[in-house]
mmCIF file of N, CA, C and O in Angstrom:
data_model
loop_
_atom_site.group_PDB
_atom_site.id
_atom_site.type_symbol
_atom_site.label_atom_id
_atom_site.label_comp_id
_atom_site.label_asym_id
_atom_site.label_seq_id
_atom_site.Cartn_x
_atom_site.Cartn_y
_atom_site.Cartn_z
ATOM 1 N N MET A 14 170.185 125.932 5.842
ATOM 2 C CA MET A 14 171.360 125.553 4.768
ATOM 3 C C MET A 14 171.829 124.793 4.302
ATOM 4 O O MET A 14 171.719 123.563 4.652
ATOM 5 N N LEU A 15 172.173 125.036 3.188
ATOM 6 C CA LEU A 15 172.670 123.890 3.068
ATOM 7 C C LEU A 15 174.086 123.858 2.705
ATOM 8 O O LEU A 15 175.229 124.918 2.172
ATOM 9 N N ARG A 16 174.939 122.913 2.946
ATOM 10 C CA ARG A 16 176.574 122.530 3.181
ATOM 11 C C ARG A 16 177.179 121.716 2.622
ATOM 12 O O ARG A 16 176.710 120.181 2.220
ATOM 13 N N PHE A 17 178.578 122.249 1.776
ATOM 14 C CA PHE A 17 179.192 121.378 1.281
ATOM 15 C C PHE A 17 180.065 121.201 1.129
ATOM 16 O O PHE A 17 180.422 123.039 1.522
ATOM 17 N N ARG A 18 181.206 120.301 1.392
ATOM 18 C CA ARG A 18 182.400 119.896 1.976
ATOM 19 C C ARG A 18 183.246 120.349 0.523
ATOM 20 O O ARG A 18 183.284 119.187 -0.760
ATOM 21 N N CYS A 19 183.884 121.750 0.053
ATOM 22 C CA CYS A 19 184.359 121.904 -0.904
ATOM 23 C C CYS A 19 185.466 122.615 -1.317
ATOM 24 O O CYS A 19 186.187 123.258 -0.182
ATOM 25 N N PRO A 20 186.806 122.539 -2.926
ATOM 26 C CA PRO A 20 187.705 123.719 -1.941
ATOM 27 C C PRO A 20 186.898 125.278 -2.096
ATOM 28 O O PRO A 20 187.933 126.065 -1.167
ATOM 29 N N GLY A 21 186.283 125.743 -1.354
ATOM 30 C CA GLY A 21 185.780 127.000 -1.726
ATOM 31 C C GLY A 21 185.944 127.153 0.228
ATOM 32 O O GLY A 21 185.506 128.108 0.655
ATOM 33 N N PHE A 22 186.508 126.368 1.070
ATOM 34 C CA PHE A 22 186.616 126.207 2.123
ATOM 35 C C PHE A 22 187.411 126.339 2.624
ATOM 36 O O PHE A 22 188.196 125.246 2.525
ATOM 37 N N LYS A 23 188.185 126.058 3.794
ATOM 38 C CA LYS A 23 189.758 125.771 4.623
ATOM 39 C C LYS A 23 188.832 126.286 5.772
ATOM 40 O O LYS A 23 188.754 127.276 6.640
ATOM 41 N N GLY A 24 189.176 125.003 6.243
ATOM 42 C CA GLY A 24 188.201 124.791 7.378
ATOM 43 C C GLY A 24 186.886 125.431 7.961
ATOM 44 O O GLY A 24 186.177 125.091 7.142
ATOM 45 N N ASP A 25 186.761 126.225 8.270
ATOM 46 C CA ASP A 25 185.012 127.088 8.321
ATOM 47 C C ASP A 25 185.153 128.240 7.767
ATOM 48 O O ASP A 25 184.400 129.026 7.581
ATOM 49 N N THR A 26 186.385 128.134 7.215
ATOM 50 C CA THR A 26 186.634 129.719 6.948
ATOM 51 C C THR A 26 186.341 130.210 5.183
ATOM 52 O O THR A 26 186.355 128.875 4.199
ATOM 53 N N VAL A 27 185.495 130.856 5.047
ATOM 54 C CA VAL A 27 185.000 130.503 3.263
ATOM 55 C C VAL A 27 185.776 131.364 2.044
ATOM 56 O O VAL A 27 185.793 132.492 2.468
ATOM 57 N N LEU A 28 185.680 130.965 1.458
ATOM 58 C CA LEU A 28 186.834 130.834 0.459
ATOM 59 C C LEU A 28 186.201 131.905 -1.216
ATOM 60 O O LEU A 28 186.725 132.300 -1.709
ATOM 61 N N GLN A 29 185.328 131.467 -1.089
ATOM 62 C CA GLN A 29 184.873 131.457 -2.228
ATOM 63 C C GLN A 29 182.915 131.715 -1.838
ATOM 64 O O GLN A 29 182.564 130.957 -1.123
ATOM 65 N N SER A 30 182.270 132.627 -2.725
ATOM 66 C CA SER A 30 180.181 132.805 -2.070
ATOM 67 C C SER A 30 180.378 132.854 -3.418
ATOM 68 O O SER A 30 180.923 134.131 -4.490
ATOM 69 N N TYR A 31 179.111 132.448 -4.341
ATOM 70 C CA TYR A 31 178.072 133.180 -4.938
ATOM 71 C C TYR A 31 176.728 133.471 -5.403
ATOM 72 O O TYR A 31 176.507 132.816 -3.904
ATOM 73 N N PRO A 32 176.498 134.220 -5.274
ATOM 74 C CA PRO A 32 174.881 134.973 -5.440
ATOM 75 C C PRO A 32 173.870 133.387 -6.197
ATOM 76 O O PRO A 32 174.525 132.774 -6.997
ATOM 77 N N ILE A 33 173.184 133.340 -5.310
ATOM 78 C CA ILE A 33 172.142 131.770 -6.302
ATOM 79 C C ILE A 33 170.617 132.384 -5.850
ATOM 80 O O ILE A 33 170.504 133.521 -5.465
ATOM 81 N N ALA A 34 170.150 131.874 -6.730
ATOM 82 C CA ALA A 34 168.610 131.397 -6.578
ATOM 83 C C ALA A 34 167.659 130.053 -5.897
ATOM 84 O O ALA A 34 168.767 128.970 -6.489
ATOM 85 N N VAL A 35 166.883 130.595 -5.318
ATOM 86 C CA VAL A 35 166.545 129.056 -4.633
ATOM 87 C C VAL A 35 164.860 128.524 -4.765
ATOM 88 O O VAL A 35 164.660 129.214 -5.551
ATOM 89 N N GLY A 36 164.557 127.457 -4.625
ATOM 90 C CA GLY A 36 163.805 127.431 -5.036
ATOM 91 C C GLY A 36 162.818 127.652 -4.545
ATOM 92 O O GLY A 36 162.072 128.621 -2.755
ATOM 93 N N LYS A 37 161.154 128.671 -4.894
ATOM 94 C CA LYS A 37 159.781 129.796 -4.360
ATOM 95 C C LYS A 37 159.187 128.149 -3.340
ATOM 96 O O LYS A 37 159.306 127.460 -3.380
ATOM 97 N N GLU A 38 158.118 129.288 -2.772
ATOM 98 C CA GLU A 38 157.288 128.684 -1.776
ATOM 99 C C GLU A 38 156.236 127.514 -2.114
ATOM 100 O O GLU A 38 156.052 127.600 -3.721
ATOM 101 N N GLY A 39 156.681 127.028 -1.604
ATOM 102 C CA GLY A 39 156.177 125.581 -2.789
ATOM 103 C C GLY A 39 156.935 124.332 -3.301
ATOM 104 O O GLY A 39 156.754 123.144 -3.516
ATOM 105 N N TRP A 40 158.048 125.054 -3.262
ATOM 106 C CA TRP A 40 159.006 124.464 -4.341
ATOM 107 C C TRP A 40 160.588 124.449 -3.576
ATOM 108 O O TRP A 40 161.669 125.106 -4.087
ATOM 109 N N GLU A 41 160.657 124.086 -2.372
ATOM 110 C CA GLU A 41 161.498 125.063 -1.376
ATOM 111 C C GLU A 41 162.617 124.395 -1.822
ATOM 112 O O GLU A 41 162.744 122.951 -1.918
ATOM 113 N N THR A 42 163.780 124.314 -1.730
ATOM 114 C CA THR A 42 165.289 123.869 -2.297
ATOM 115 C C THR A 42 165.380 123.028 -0.845
ATOM 116 O O THR A 42 165.339 123.514 0.605
ATOM 117 N N PRO A 43 165.803 121.514 -0.755
ATOM 118 C CA PRO A 43 165.857 120.974 0.300
ATOM 119 C C PRO A 43 166.825 121.479 1.451
ATOM 120 O O PRO A 43 168.037 122.002 0.482
ATOM 121 N N THR A 44 166.990 121.215 2.857
ATOM 122 C CA THR A 44 168.357 121.458 3.485
ATOM 123 C C THR A 44 169.030 120.348 3.908
ATOM 124 O O THR A 44 168.167 119.572 4.223
ATOM 125 N N GLY A 45 169.857 120.697 4.223
ATOM 126 C CA GLY A 45 171.420 119.580 5.127
ATOM 127 C C GLY A 45 172.688 119.445 4.570
ATOM 128 O O GLY A 45 172.890 120.590 3.615
ATOM 129 N N GLU A 46 172.882 118.365 5.196
ATOM 130 C CA GLU A 46 174.038 117.754 4.110
ATOM 131 C C GLU A 46 174.354 117.101 2.403
ATOM 132 O O GLU A 46 173.354 115.899 3.013
ATOM 133 N N PHE A 47 174.635 117.335 1.781
ATOM 134 C CA PHE A 47 174.402 116.341 1.087
ATOM 135 C C PHE A 47 175.871 116.590 0.081
ATOM 136 O O PHE A 47 177.061 116.976 0.194
ATOM 137 N N SER A 48 175.689 115.134 -0.797
ATOM 138 C CA SER A 48 176.725 114.677 -1.652
ATOM 139 C C SER A 48 176.410 115.156 -3.056
ATOM 140 O O SER A 48 175.276 114.564 -3.833
ATOM 141 N N ILE A 49 177.072 115.284 -4.178
ATOM 142 C CA ILE A 49 177.035 115.570 -5.285
ATOM 143 C C ILE A 49 177.036 113.933 -5.865
ATOM 144 O O ILE A 49 178.131 113.720 -5.557
ATOM 145 N N PHE A 50 176.099 113.791 -7.077
ATOM 146 C CA PHE A 50 176.299 112.310 -7.309
ATOM 147 C C PHE A 50 175.803 112.805 -8.889
ATOM 148 O O PHE A 50 176.419 111.867 -9.533
ATOM 149 N N GLN A 51 176.009 113.706 -9.557
ATOM 150 C CA GLN A 51 175.858 113.847 -10.960
ATOM 151 C C GLN A 51 176.565 115.345 -11.004
ATOM 152 O O GLN A 51 176.270 116.947 -10.488
ATOM 153 N N MET A 52 177.246 115.053 -12.767
ATOM 154 C CA MET A 52 177.786 116.302 -13.160
ATOM 155 C C MET A 52 177.750 116.067 -14.704
ATOM 156 O O MET A 52 178.337 115.043 -14.989
ATOM 157 N N LEU A 53 177.313 117.084 -15.131
ATOM 158 C CA LEU A 53 176.926 117.285 -16.677
ATOM 159 C C LEU A 53 177.356 118.847 -16.849
ATOM 160 O O LEU A 53 176.486 119.416 -16.671
ATOM 161 N N LYS A 54 178.140 118.692 -18.307
ATOM 162 C CA LYS A 54 178.076 119.554 -19.373
ATOM 163 C C LYS A 54 177.125 119.898 -20.246
ATOM 164 O O LYS A 54 177.472 118.481 -21.102
ATOM 165 N N ASP A 55 176.627 121.230 -20.626
ATOM 166 C CA ASP A 55 175.946 120.566 -21.402
ATOM 167 C C ASP A 55 174.138 119.657 -21.229
ATOM 168 O O ASP A 55 173.695 118.667 -22.391
ATOM 169 N N PRO A 56 173.778 120.312 -19.872
ATOM 170 C CA PRO A 56 173.119 119.110 -19.978
ATOM 171 C C PRO A 56 171.774 118.908 -20.718
ATOM 172 O O PRO A 56 171.461 120.268 -20.656
ATOM 173 N N GLU A 57 171.005 118.427 -20.616
ATOM 174 C CA GLU A 57 169.073 118.300 -21.175
ATOM 175 C C GLU A 57 168.584 118.894 -20.028
ATOM 176 O O GLU A 57 168.517 118.354 -19.068
ATOM 177 N N GLY A 58 167.625 119.971 -20.771
ATOM 178 C CA GLY A 58 166.425 119.982 -19.325
ATOM 179 C C GLY A 58 165.336 119.311 -19.242
ATOM 180 O O GLY A 58 165.182 119.011 -20.655
ATOM 181 N N GLU A 59 164.237 119.590 -18.799
ATOM 182 C CA GLU A 59 163.153 118.645 -18.419
ATOM 183 C C GLU A 59 162.156 119.592 -18.280
ATOM 184 O O GLU A 59 162.030 120.370 -16.694
ATOM 185 N N HIS A 60 161.213 119.828 -18.487
ATOM 186 C CA HIS A 60 159.967 121.241 -17.852
ATOM 187 C C HIS A 60 159.390 120.385 -16.879
ATOM 188 O O HIS A 60 158.874 119.142 -16.550
ATOM 189 N N PRO A 61 159.093 120.887 -15.640
ATOM 190 C CA PRO A 61 158.779 120.699 -14.620
ATOM 191 C C PRO A 61 157.559 120.054 -14.640
ATOM 192 O O PRO A 61 156.573 119.496 -13.877
ATOM 193 N N TRP A 62 156.882 120.581 -15.165
ATOM 194 C CA TRP A 62 155.352 120.150 -15.934
ATOM 195 C C TRP A 62 154.719 119.485 -16.945
ATOM 196 O O TRP A 62 153.461 118.703 -16.089
ATOM 197 N N ASN A 63 155.315 119.836 -17.644
ATOM 198 C CA ASN A 63 154.674 118.982 -19.071
ATOM 199 C C ASN A 63 156.179 117.730 -19.313
ATOM 200 O O ASN A 63 155.533 116.684 -20.656
ATOM 201 N N GLY A 64 156.958 118.038 -19.098
ATOM 202 C CA GLY A 64 158.557 116.325 -19.096
ATOM 203 C C GLY A 64 158.915 116.738 -20.022
ATOM 204 O O GLY A 64 159.589 115.979 -20.670
ATOM 205 N N THR A 65 158.770 117.930 -21.157
ATOM 206 C CA THR A 65 158.783 117.974 -22.323
ATOM 207 C C THR A 65 160.518 118.107 -22.327
ATOM 208 O O THR A 65 161.630 119.126 -21.401
ATOM 209 N N VAL A 66 161.073 117.505 -22.642
ATOM 210 C CA VAL A 66 162.769 117.898 -22.899
ATOM 211 C C VAL A 66 163.446 119.191 -23.762
ATOM 212 O O VAL A 66 163.243 118.997 -25.081
ATOM 213 N N ILE A 67 163.839 120.069 -23.583
ATOM 214 C CA ILE A 67 164.781 121.066 -23.717
ATOM 215 C C ILE A 67 166.000 120.223 -24.266
ATOM 216 O O ILE A 67 167.005 120.332 -23.151
ATOM 217 N N PRO A 68 166.584 120.417 -25.504
ATOM 218 C CA PRO A 68 168.230 120.475 -25.494
ATOM 219 C C PRO A 68 168.873 121.383 -24.869
ATOM 220 O O PRO A 68 168.721 122.812 -24.473
ATOM 221 N N ALA A 69 170.590 120.696 -24.557
ATOM 222 C CA ALA A 69 171.308 121.715 -24.581
ATOM 223 C C ALA A 69 171.136 122.670 -24.999
ATOM 224 O O ALA A 69 171.033 123.175 -26.867
ATOM 225 N N GLY A 70 171.957 123.729 -25.152
ATOM 226 C CA GLY A 70 171.829 125.138 -25.977
ATOM 227 C C GLY A 70 171.588 126.601 -25.197
ATOM 228 O O GLY A 70 171.190 126.441 -24.107
ATOM 229 N N PRO A 71 171.723 127.253 -26.082
ATOM 230 C CA PRO A 71 171.098 128.300 -25.358
ATOM 231 C C PRO A 71 170.189 128.996 -24.257
ATOM 232 O O PRO A 71 169.721 129.906 -23.964
ATOM 233 N N ASP A 72 169.297 128.214 -24.969
ATOM 234 C CA ASP A 72 168.262 128.448 -24.481
ATOM 235 C C ASP A 72 167.718 127.586 -23.161
ATOM 236 O O ASP A 72 166.206 127.450 -22.970
ATOM 237 N N ASN A 73 168.260 126.365 -23.446
ATOM 238 C CA ASN A 73 168.082 125.896 -21.789
ATOM 239 C C ASN A 73 167.796 126.449 -20.950
ATOM 240 O O ASN A 73 169.185 127.114 -20.850
ATOM 241 N N PRO A 74 167.151 126.337 -19.718
ATOM 242 C CA PRO A 74 167.260 126.831 -18.644
ATOM 243 C C PRO A 74 167.955 126.399 -17.189
ATOM 244 O O PRO A 74 168.131 126.780 -16.540
ATOM 245 N N LEU A 75 168.750 125.314 -17.397
ATOM 246 C CA LEU A 75 169.987 124.956 -17.191
ATOM 247 C C LEU A 75 171.300 125.494 -17.457
ATOM 248 O O LEU A 75 172.088 125.160 -16.919
ATOM 249 N N GLY A 76 170.955 126.229 -18.261
ATOM 250 C CA GLY A 76 172.471 126.657 -19.001
ATOM 251 C C GLY A 76 173.421 126.020 -19.095
ATOM 252 O O GLY A 76 172.747 124.454 -19.711
ATOM 253 N N ASP A 77 174.820 125.657 -19.356
ATOM 254 C CA ASP A 77 175.977 124.510 -19.790
ATOM 255 C C ASP A 77 176.586 123.623 -18.939
ATOM 256 O O ASP A 77 177.176 123.288 -18.895
ATOM 257 N N ARG A 78 176.109 123.828 -17.123
ATOM 258 C CA ARG A 78 176.466 122.884 -16.458
ATOM 259 C C ARG A 78 175.453 122.583 -15.025
ATOM 260 O O ARG A 78 174.476 123.204 -14.956
ATOM 261 N N TRP A 79 175.485 121.536 -14.654
ATOM 262 C CA TRP A 79 174.643 120.931 -13.957
ATOM 263 C C TRP A 79 175.361 120.165 -12.924
ATOM 264 O O TRP A 79 175.883 118.602 -13.675
ATOM 265 N N ILE A 80 174.752 119.953 -11.533
ATOM 266 C CA ILE A 80 175.404 119.623 -10.502
ATOM 267 C C ILE A 80 174.456 119.237 -9.986
ATOM 268 O O ILE A 80 173.699 119.869 -8.690
ATOM 269 N N GLY A 81 174.348 117.845 -9.723
ATOM 270 C CA GLY A 81 173.177 117.364 -9.068
ATOM 271 C C GLY A 81 173.455 117.110 -7.575
ATOM 272 O O GLY A 81 174.420 115.955 -7.408
ATOM 273 N N PHE A 82 172.327 117.130 -7.148
ATOM 274 C CA PHE A 82 172.717 116.817 -5.713
ATOM 275 C C PHE A 82 171.927 116.195 -4.145
ATOM 276 O O PHE A 82 171.966 115.672 -3.192
ATOM 277 N N TRP A 83 170.854 116.224 -4.861
ATOM 278 C CA TRP A 83 169.360 115.734 -4.338
ATOM 279 C C TRP A 83 168.916 114.779 -5.221
ATOM 280 O O TRP A 83 168.566 115.193 -6.328
ATOM 281 N N SER A 84 168.024 114.079 -4.541
ATOM 282 C CA SER A 84 166.862 112.964 -5.059
ATOM 283 C C SER A 84 166.328 112.569 -4.006
ATOM 284 O O SER A 84 166.764 112.034 -3.673
ATOM 285 N N ASP A 85 164.851 112.506 -4.769
ATOM 286 C CA ASP A 85 164.105 111.873 -3.436
ATOM 287 C C ASP A 85 163.755 110.243 -4.093
ATOM 288 O O ASP A 85 162.509 109.920 -4.088
ATOM 289 N N GLY A 86 163.978 110.276 -5.487
ATOM 290 C CA GLY A 86 163.940 108.953 -5.869
ATOM 291 C C GLY A 86 163.083 109.583 -7.817
ATOM 292 O O GLY A 86 163.222 108.468 -8.466
ATOM 293 N N THR A 87 162.657 110.316 -7.417
ATOM 294 C CA THR A 87 161.860 111.108 -8.789
ATOM 295 C C THR A 87 161.892 112.065 -9.145
ATOM 296 O O THR A 87 162.415 112.226 -9.973
ATOM 297 N N ASN A 88 162.344 113.219 -7.742
ATOM 298 C CA ASN A 88 163.054 114.323 -8.648
ATOM 299 C C ASN A 88 163.966 114.715 -8.492
ATOM 300 O O ASN A 88 164.699 113.726 -7.251
ATOM 301 N N VAL A 89 164.797 114.883 -9.287
ATOM 302 C CA VAL A 89 166.430 115.721 -9.311
ATOM 303 C C VAL A 89 166.439 117.339 -8.700
ATOM 304 O O VAL A 89 165.558 117.664 -9.135
ATOM 305 N N ILE A 90 167.712 117.433 -8.139
ATOM 306 C CA ILE A 90 167.759 118.889 -7.697
ATOM 307 C C ILE A 90 169.300 119.081 -7.527
ATOM 308 O O ILE A 90 170.136 118.122 -7.039
ATOM 309 N N GLY A 91 169.378 120.572 -7.960
ATOM 310 C CA GLY A 91 170.965 120.722 -8.193
ATOM 311 C C GLY A 91 171.237 121.958 -8.405
ATOM 312 O O GLY A 91 170.713 122.834 -8.463
ATOM 313 N N PHE A 92 173.451 121.901 -8.595
ATOM 314 C CA PHE A 92 172.560 123.408 -9.098
ATOM 315 C C PHE A 92 173.250 123.695 -10.711
ATOM 316 O O PHE A 92 173.736 122.738 -11.167
ATOM 317 N N HIS A 93 172.755 124.714 -10.976
ATOM 318 C CA HIS A 93 172.444 124.679 -12.253
ATOM 319 C C HIS A 93 172.936 126.426 -13.021
ATOM 320 O O HIS A 93 172.567 127.183 -12.255
ATOM 321 N N GLY A 94 173.027 126.371 -14.180
ATOM 322 C CA GLY A 94 173.106 128.440 -14.553
ATOM 323 C C GLY A 94 171.902 128.262 -14.783
ATOM 324 O O GLY A 94 170.869 127.746 -14.973
ATOM 325 N N THR A 95 171.989 129.820 -15.803
ATOM 326 C CA THR A 95 170.291 130.176 -16.253
ATOM 327 C C THR A 95 170.306 130.505 -17.369
ATOM 328 O O THR A 95 171.165 132.354 -17.368
ATOM 329 N N PRO A 96 169.639 131.089 -17.901
ATOM 330 C CA PRO A 96 169.713 132.392 -19.275
ATOM 331 C C PRO A 96 168.947 133.883 -17.894
ATOM 332 O O PRO A 96 169.064 135.030 -19.010
ATOM 333 N N ALA A 97 168.602 133.664 -17.142
ATOM 334 C CA ALA A 97 167.967 134.357 -16.403
ATOM 335 C C ALA A 97 168.520 135.088 -15.717
ATOM 336 O O ALA A 97 168.132 134.712 -13.524
ATOM 337 N N GLU A 98 170.151 135.371 -15.580
ATOM 338 C CA GLU A 98 170.722 136.060 -14.655
ATOM 339 C C GLU A 98 170.508 137.004 -13.739
ATOM 340 O O GLU A 98 170.949 136.875 -12.233
ATOM 341 N N GLU A 99 169.523 137.714 -14.166
ATOM 342 C CA GLU A 99 168.937 139.398 -13.031
ATOM 343 C C GLU A 99 168.312 138.563 -11.763
ATOM 344 O O GLU A 99 168.167 139.271 -11.412
ATOM 345 N N LEU A 100 168.200 137.314 -12.181
ATOM 346 C CA LEU A 100 166.932 136.583 -11.103
ATOM 347 C C LEU A 100 168.075 135.773 -10.028
ATOM 348 O O LEU A 100 167.254 135.533 -8.998
ATOM 349 N N ALA A 101 169.240 135.903 -10.000
ATOM 350 C CA ALA A 101 169.717 135.630 -8.687
ATOM 351 C C ALA A 101 169.966 136.529 -7.682
ATOM 352 O O ALA A 101 169.519 137.576 -7.937
ATOM 353 N N ARG A 102 169.553 135.579 -6.186
ATOM 354 C CA ARG A 102 169.314 135.760 -5.420
ATOM 355 C C ARG A 102 167.845 135.757 -4.949
ATOM 356 O O ARG A 102 167.250 136.561 -3.984
ATOM 357 N N GLN A 103 167.257 135.859 -5.704
ATOM 358 C CA GLN A 103 165.258 135.200 -5.738
ATOM 359 C C GLN A 103 165.119 134.342 -5.962
ATOM 360 O O GLN A 103 165.341 133.002 -5.813
ATOM 361 N N ALA A 104 164.132 133.625 -4.290
ATOM 362 C CA ALA A 104 163.444 132.003 -4.411
ATOM 363 C C ALA A 104 162.415 132.008 -5.292
ATOM 364 O O ALA A 104 161.210 132.957 -5.450
ATOM 365 N N VAL A 105 162.524 132.163 -6.896
ATOM 366 C CA VAL A 105 162.025 132.241 -7.838
ATOM 367 C C VAL A 105 161.455 130.967 -8.374
ATOM 368 O O VAL A 105 160.535 130.694 -9.621
ATOM 369 N N TYR A 106 162.314 129.008 -8.071
ATOM 370 C CA TYR A 106 161.946 128.164 -8.949
ATOM 371 C C TYR A 106 161.751 127.070 -7.906
ATOM 372 O O TYR A 106 161.192 126.977 -7.107
ATOM 373 N N HIS A 107 162.170 125.994 -9.274
ATOM 374 C CA HIS A 107 161.267 124.653 -8.834
ATOM 375 C C HIS A 107 162.262 123.984 -7.926
ATOM 376 O O HIS A 107 162.847 122.621 -7.689
ATOM 377 N N GLY A 108 163.170 124.345 -6.884
ATOM 378 C CA GLY A 108 163.968 123.487 -6.222
ATOM 379 C C GLY A 108 165.505 123.370 -5.789
ATOM 380 O O GLY A 108 166.731 123.482 -5.363
ATOM 381 N N CYS A 109 165.686 123.624 -7.036
ATOM 382 C CA CYS A 109 166.889 123.663 -8.016
ATOM 383 C C CYS A 109 167.803 125.026 -7.480
ATOM 384 O O CYS A 109 166.981 126.401 -7.153
ATOM 385 N N ILE A 110 169.333 125.357 -7.289
ATOM 386 C CA ILE A 110 170.097 126.187 -6.761
ATOM 387 C C ILE A 110 170.638 126.420 -8.667
ATOM 388 O O ILE A 110 171.419 126.048 -8.833
ATOM 389 N N ARG A 111 169.665 128.033 -9.027
ATOM 390 C CA ARG A 111 170.289 128.191 -9.722
ATOM 391 C C ARG A 111 171.142 129.444 -9.397
ATOM 392 O O ARG A 111 171.695 130.297 -8.319
ATOM 393 N N MET A 112 172.658 129.562 -10.419
ATOM 394 C CA MET A 112 173.726 130.377 -10.461
ATOM 395 C C MET A 112 173.480 131.206 -11.836
ATOM 396 O O MET A 112 173.272 130.863 -13.087
ATOM 397 N N LYS A 113 174.712 132.499 -11.318
ATOM 398 C CA LYS A 113 174.815 133.287 -13.176
ATOM 399 C C LYS A 113 175.895 131.821 -13.939
ATOM 400 O O LYS A 113 176.856 130.684 -12.963
ATOM 401 N N ASN A 114 175.672 132.410 -14.876
ATOM 402 C CA ASN A 114 176.259 130.826 -16.056
ATOM 403 C C ASN A 114 178.078 130.582 -15.185
ATOM 404 O O ASN A 114 178.869 129.463 -15.137
ATOM 405 N N ASN A 115 178.876 131.500 -15.770
ATOM 406 C CA ASN A 115 180.509 131.589 -15.271
ATOM 407 C C ASN A 115 180.171 131.540 -13.862
ATOM 408 O O ASN A 115 181.632 130.683 -13.986
ATOM 409 N N ASP A 116 179.609 131.555 -12.876
ATOM 410 C CA ASP A 116 179.661 131.128 -11.089
ATOM 411 C C ASP A 116 179.558 129.549 -11.310
ATOM 412 O O ASP A 116 180.196 128.597 -10.641
ATOM 413 N N VAL A 117 178.631 129.141 -11.750
ATOM 414 C CA VAL A 117 178.559 127.574 -12.011
ATOM 415 C C VAL A 117 179.201 126.658 -12.929
ATOM 416 O O VAL A 117 179.965 125.965 -12.759
ATOM 417 N N ARG A 118 179.956 127.544 -13.747
ATOM 418 C CA ARG A 118 181.443 126.809 -14.572
ATOM 419 C C ARG A 118 182.228 127.146 -13.312
ATOM 420 O O ARG A 118 182.970 125.906 -13.028
ATOM 421 N N ALA A 119 183.019 127.881 -12.732
ATOM 422 C CA ALA A 119 183.708 127.988 -11.675
ATOM 423 C C ALA A 119 183.564 126.678 -10.509
ATOM 424 O O ALA A 119 184.850 126.391 -10.262
ATOM 425 N N LEU A 120 182.220 126.375 -9.901
ATOM 426 C CA LEU A 120 182.390 125.845 -8.931
ATOM 427 C C LEU A 120 181.954 124.663 -9.840
ATOM 428 O O LEU A 120 182.611 123.469 -9.113
ATOM 429 N N PHE A 121 181.677 124.139 -11.272
ATOM 430 C CA PHE A 121 181.774 122.784 -11.633
ATOM 431 C C PHE A 121 183.590 122.398 -11.573
ATOM 432 O O PHE A 121 183.134 121.152 -11.277
ATOM 433 N N GLY A 122 184.385 123.459 -11.784
ATOM 434 C CA GLY A 122 185.664 122.919 -11.465
ATOM 435 C C GLY A 122 186.337 122.717 -10.317
ATOM 436 O O GLY A 122 187.529 122.461 -10.039
ATOM 437 N N GLN A 123 185.766 122.736 -9.220
ATOM 438 C CA GLN A 123 186.189 123.310 -8.029
ATOM 439 C C GLN A 123 185.095 121.722 -7.411
ATOM 440 O O GLN A 123 186.050 121.575 -5.598
ATOM 441 N N VAL A 124 184.701 120.989 -7.167
ATOM 442 C CA VAL A 124 183.940 119.859 -7.174
ATOM 443 C C VAL A 124 184.107 118.411 -7.680
ATOM 444 O O VAL A 124 184.485 118.912 -9.163
ATOM 445 N N ALA A 125 183.898 118.006 -6.942
ATOM 446 C CA ALA A 125 183.586 116.563 -7.957
ATOM 447 C C ALA A 125 182.364 115.798 -7.294
ATOM 448 O O ALA A 125 182.128 115.580 -6.486
ATOM 449 N N LEU A 126 182.561 114.304 -7.906
ATOM 450 C CA LEU A 126 181.554 113.233 -7.212
ATOM 451 C C LEU A 126 181.778 113.164 -5.975
ATOM 452 O O LEU A 126 183.546 113.112 -5.677
#
């Protein structure tokens, strides 16, 4: 379970929830309680295998919002949008939490560093 304290909760009552896609086997999304340490609009993406930088824009696999919440000092994981919104709710990615673009924009406006 991933838990954040944000305006989406009132006590233990969930006020808002979003469909997400998490990391696939071997690239599991970490569990625990985390703090957001980075928030970016129009982030650049980086290919997980070859390090190629993908500029911000409609083909960027990060969408147009990034909310970073975990790092082991080398790898970073966060919430972000995706051009492949049909894959929401599936474990097919590299550890990050992918969301529909409108949903991650809404979340971006509800959380802070």
